[in-house]
């Protein structure tokens, strides 16, 4: 009954494993707001002190890297996530604890995290297909032992 779907799904997962191999074998580069890959679509892994800390999916790597280091609560979501973790605060939809509240009340910590991101290194693989990106993002997080909290829906 599901054989055709199983075959299609197997092709997607096979590509995900091949892409994971390509991602992890790609050159480790210094984080830059103007990465050599330019505006390519794909998956990247950020490393801090040679340890993987974040897997990201993007439609435009250069634009995403610039956003990571723009001191604005709507742009620098990974820096904000790191501040939340430092403070032990979960995301909320009320004013206290919101993105803007965190930045207003913990500006120095927010800037420290942006500066930490600027010192990171990264690996990148170009992946154009959205489904392939989703599968690779999840597979990379699982393989590297990172949180899958981007899949949470509250």
Tab-separated table of C-alpha atoms in Angstrom:
chain	number	residue	atom	x	y	z
A	1	UNK	CA	0.000	0.000	0.000
A	2	UNK	CA	2.833	2.427	0.815
A	3	UNK	CA	5.588	0.928	-1.330
A	4	UNK	CA	5.883	3.885	-3.713
A	5	UNK	CA	6.067	6.274	-0.749
A	6	UNK	CA	8.705	4.086	0.935
A	7	UNK	CA	10.846	4.178	-2.198
A	8	UNK	CA	10.565	7.984	-2.503
A	9	UNK	CA	11.308	8.365	1.207
A	10	UNK	CA	14.356	6.093	0.897
A	11	UNK	CA	15.713	8.311	-1.897
A	12	UNK	CA	15.336	11.402	0.310
A	13	UNK	CA	17.058	9.765	3.272
A	14	UNK	CA	19.845	8.398	1.043
A	15	UNK	CA	20.481	11.938	-0.254
A	16	UNK	CA	20.461	13.232	3.341
A	17	UNK	CA	23.244	10.833	4.331
A	18	UNK	CA	25.284	11.718	1.239
A	19	UNK	CA	24.787	15.419	1.978
A	20	UNK	CA	25.765	14.893	5.623
A	21	UNK	CA	28.997	13.284	4.484
A	22	UNK	CA	29.632	16.215	2.140
A	23	UNK	CA	28.838	18.738	4.866
A	24	UNK	CA	31.159	17.154	7.419
A	25	UNK	CA	33.948	16.799	4.863
A	26	UNK	CA	33.641	20.405	3.672
A	27	UNK	CA	36.347	22.879	4.600
A	28	UNK	CA	36.177	24.428	8.046
A	29	UNK	CA	36.174	28.204	7.523
A	30	UNK	CA	36.235	31.298	9.688
A	31	UNK	CA	32.795	32.856	10.201
A	32	UNK	CA	32.353	35.966	8.078
A	33	UNK	CA	29.435	38.265	7.227
A	34	UNK	CA	30.599	37.796	3.638
A	35	UNK	CA	31.249	34.046	3.332
A	36	UNK	CA	33.014	32.795	0.220
A	37	UNK	CA	29.865	30.838	-0.723
A	38	UNK	CA	27.972	34.107	-1.140
A	39	UNK	CA	24.204	33.848	-1.350
A	40	UNK	CA	23.930	30.067	-1.837
A	41	UNK	CA	21.148	27.974	-0.282
A	42	UNK	CA	21.997	25.153	2.045
A	43	UNK	CA	22.941	23.883	5.459
A	44	UNK	CA	25.728	25.110	7.719
A	45	UNK	CA	27.219	24.004	11.013
A	46	UNK	CA	28.704	26.563	13.412
A	47	UNK	CA	31.645	25.454	15.565
A	48	UNK	CA	32.892	27.006	18.781
A	49	UNK	CA	36.330	25.869	19.936
A	50	UNK	CA	36.184	23.079	17.322
A	51	UNK	CA	32.897	21.755	18.746
A	52	UNK	CA	29.684	21.849	16.706
A	53	UNK	CA	27.128	24.089	18.422
A	54	UNK	CA	24.462	24.914	15.842
A	55	UNK	CA	23.019	23.628	12.586
A	56	UNK	CA	21.268	26.162	10.390
A	57	UNK	CA	19.270	26.098	7.186
A	58	UNK	CA	19.294	29.068	4.844
A	59	UNK	CA	18.074	30.356	1.502
A	60	UNK	CA	20.945	32.864	1.406
A	61	UNK	CA	24.104	32.150	3.427
A	62	UNK	CA	25.530	35.660	3.263
A	63	UNK	CA	22.259	37.244	4.358
A	64	UNK	CA	21.857	34.700	7.180
A	65	UNK	CA	25.398	35.188	8.475
A	66	UNK	CA	24.907	38.949	8.511
A	67	UNK	CA	21.673	38.469	10.435
A	68	UNK	CA	23.461	36.302	13.019
A	69	UNK	CA	25.630	39.277	13.990
A	70	UNK	CA	23.144	42.132	13.580
A	71	UNK	CA	22.371	43.429	17.102
A	72	UNK	CA	18.606	43.226	16.733
A	73	UNK	CA	16.280	40.760	18.479
A	74	UNK	CA	14.527	39.962	15.191
A	75	UNK	CA	17.754	39.152	13.328
A	76	UNK	CA	20.241	37.574	15.705
A	77	UNK	CA	18.033	34.685	16.816
A	78	UNK	CA	20.939	32.333	17.581
A	79	UNK	CA	22.640	34.937	19.806
A	80	UNK	CA	19.308	35.453	21.553
A	81	UNK	CA	18.905	31.687	21.991
A	82	UNK	CA	22.346	31.550	23.626
A	83	UNK	CA	21.417	34.381	26.021
A	84	UNK	CA	18.199	32.558	26.947
A	85	UNK	CA	20.209	29.428	27.684
A	86	UNK	CA	22.661	31.404	29.866
A	87	UNK	CA	19.742	32.888	31.800
A	88	UNK	CA	17.747	29.667	31.980
A	89	UNK	CA	14.743	31.374	30.348
A	90	UNK	CA	12.328	29.714	27.969
A	91	UNK	CA	10.684	31.556	25.051
A	92	UNK	CA	7.435	33.256	25.983
A	93	UNK	CA	4.654	35.251	24.399
A	94	UNK	CA	4.362	37.698	27.299
A	95	UNK	CA	6.402	40.913	27.566
A	96	UNK	CA	8.722	39.730	30.358
A	97	UNK	CA	11.026	37.195	28.772
A	98	UNK	CA	10.136	38.129	25.194
A	99	UNK	CA	12.846	38.656	22.580
A	100	UNK	CA	12.760	42.425	22.923
A	101	UNK	CA	12.680	42.204	26.735
A	102	UNK	CA	15.732	39.919	26.788
A	103	UNK	CA	17.678	42.332	24.567
A	104	UNK	CA	16.583	45.410	26.546
A	105	UNK	CA	17.461	43.865	29.901
A	106	UNK	CA	20.498	41.795	28.909
A	107	UNK	CA	22.073	43.908	26.179
A	108	UNK	CA	25.662	43.202	27.283
A	109	UNK	CA	25.076	39.437	27.280
A	110	UNK	CA	23.415	39.707	23.855
A	111	UNK	CA	26.421	41.580	22.436
A	112	UNK	CA	28.807	39.064	24.044
A	113	UNK	CA	27.008	36.243	22.228
A	114	UNK	CA	27.161	38.113	18.909
A	115	UNK	CA	30.896	38.567	19.437
A	116	UNK	CA	31.237	34.842	20.209
A	117	UNK	CA	29.477	33.998	16.946
A	118	UNK	CA	31.902	36.231	15.041
A	119	UNK	CA	34.763	34.091	16.390
A	120	UNK	CA	33.173	30.807	15.302
A	121	UNK	CA	34.046	28.618	12.349
A	122	UNK	CA	31.633	26.884	10.014
A	123	UNK	CA	31.103	24.192	7.415
A	124	UNK	CA	28.602	24.579	4.582
A	125	UNK	CA	27.044	22.501	1.845
A	126	UNK	CA	24.831	23.855	-0.904
A	127	UNK	CA	21.435	22.166	-0.913
A	128	UNK	CA	18.736	23.737	-3.059
A	129	UNK	CA	15.752	21.478	-2.437
A	130	UNK	CA	13.696	22.430	0.661
A	131	UNK	CA	12.879	18.819	1.599
A	132	UNK	CA	16.541	17.833	1.283
A	133	UNK	CA	17.426	20.803	3.503
A	134	UNK	CA	14.927	19.791	6.205
A	135	UNK	CA	16.138	16.197	6.281
A	136	UNK	CA	19.799	17.191	6.316
A	137	UNK	CA	19.261	19.750	9.075
A	138	UNK	CA	17.631	17.132	11.286
A	139	UNK	CA	20.162	14.425	10.403
A	140	UNK	CA	23.124	16.750	11.093
A	141	UNK	CA	21.670	17.758	14.469
A	142	UNK	CA	21.088	14.109	15.370
A	143	UNK	CA	24.534	12.999	14.212
A	144	UNK	CA	26.303	15.863	16.011
A	145	UNK	CA	24.255	15.424	19.184
A	146	UNK	CA	22.693	18.885	19.025
A	147	UNK	CA	19.198	19.986	20.136
A	148	UNK	CA	16.289	19.655	17.749
A	149	UNK	CA	14.483	22.530	19.444
A	150	UNK	CA	13.869	24.222	16.097
A	151	UNK	CA	11.198	21.569	15.610
A	152	UNK	CA	9.299	22.634	18.738
A	153	UNK	CA	5.916	24.214	18.283
A	154	UNK	CA	4.463	25.635	21.457
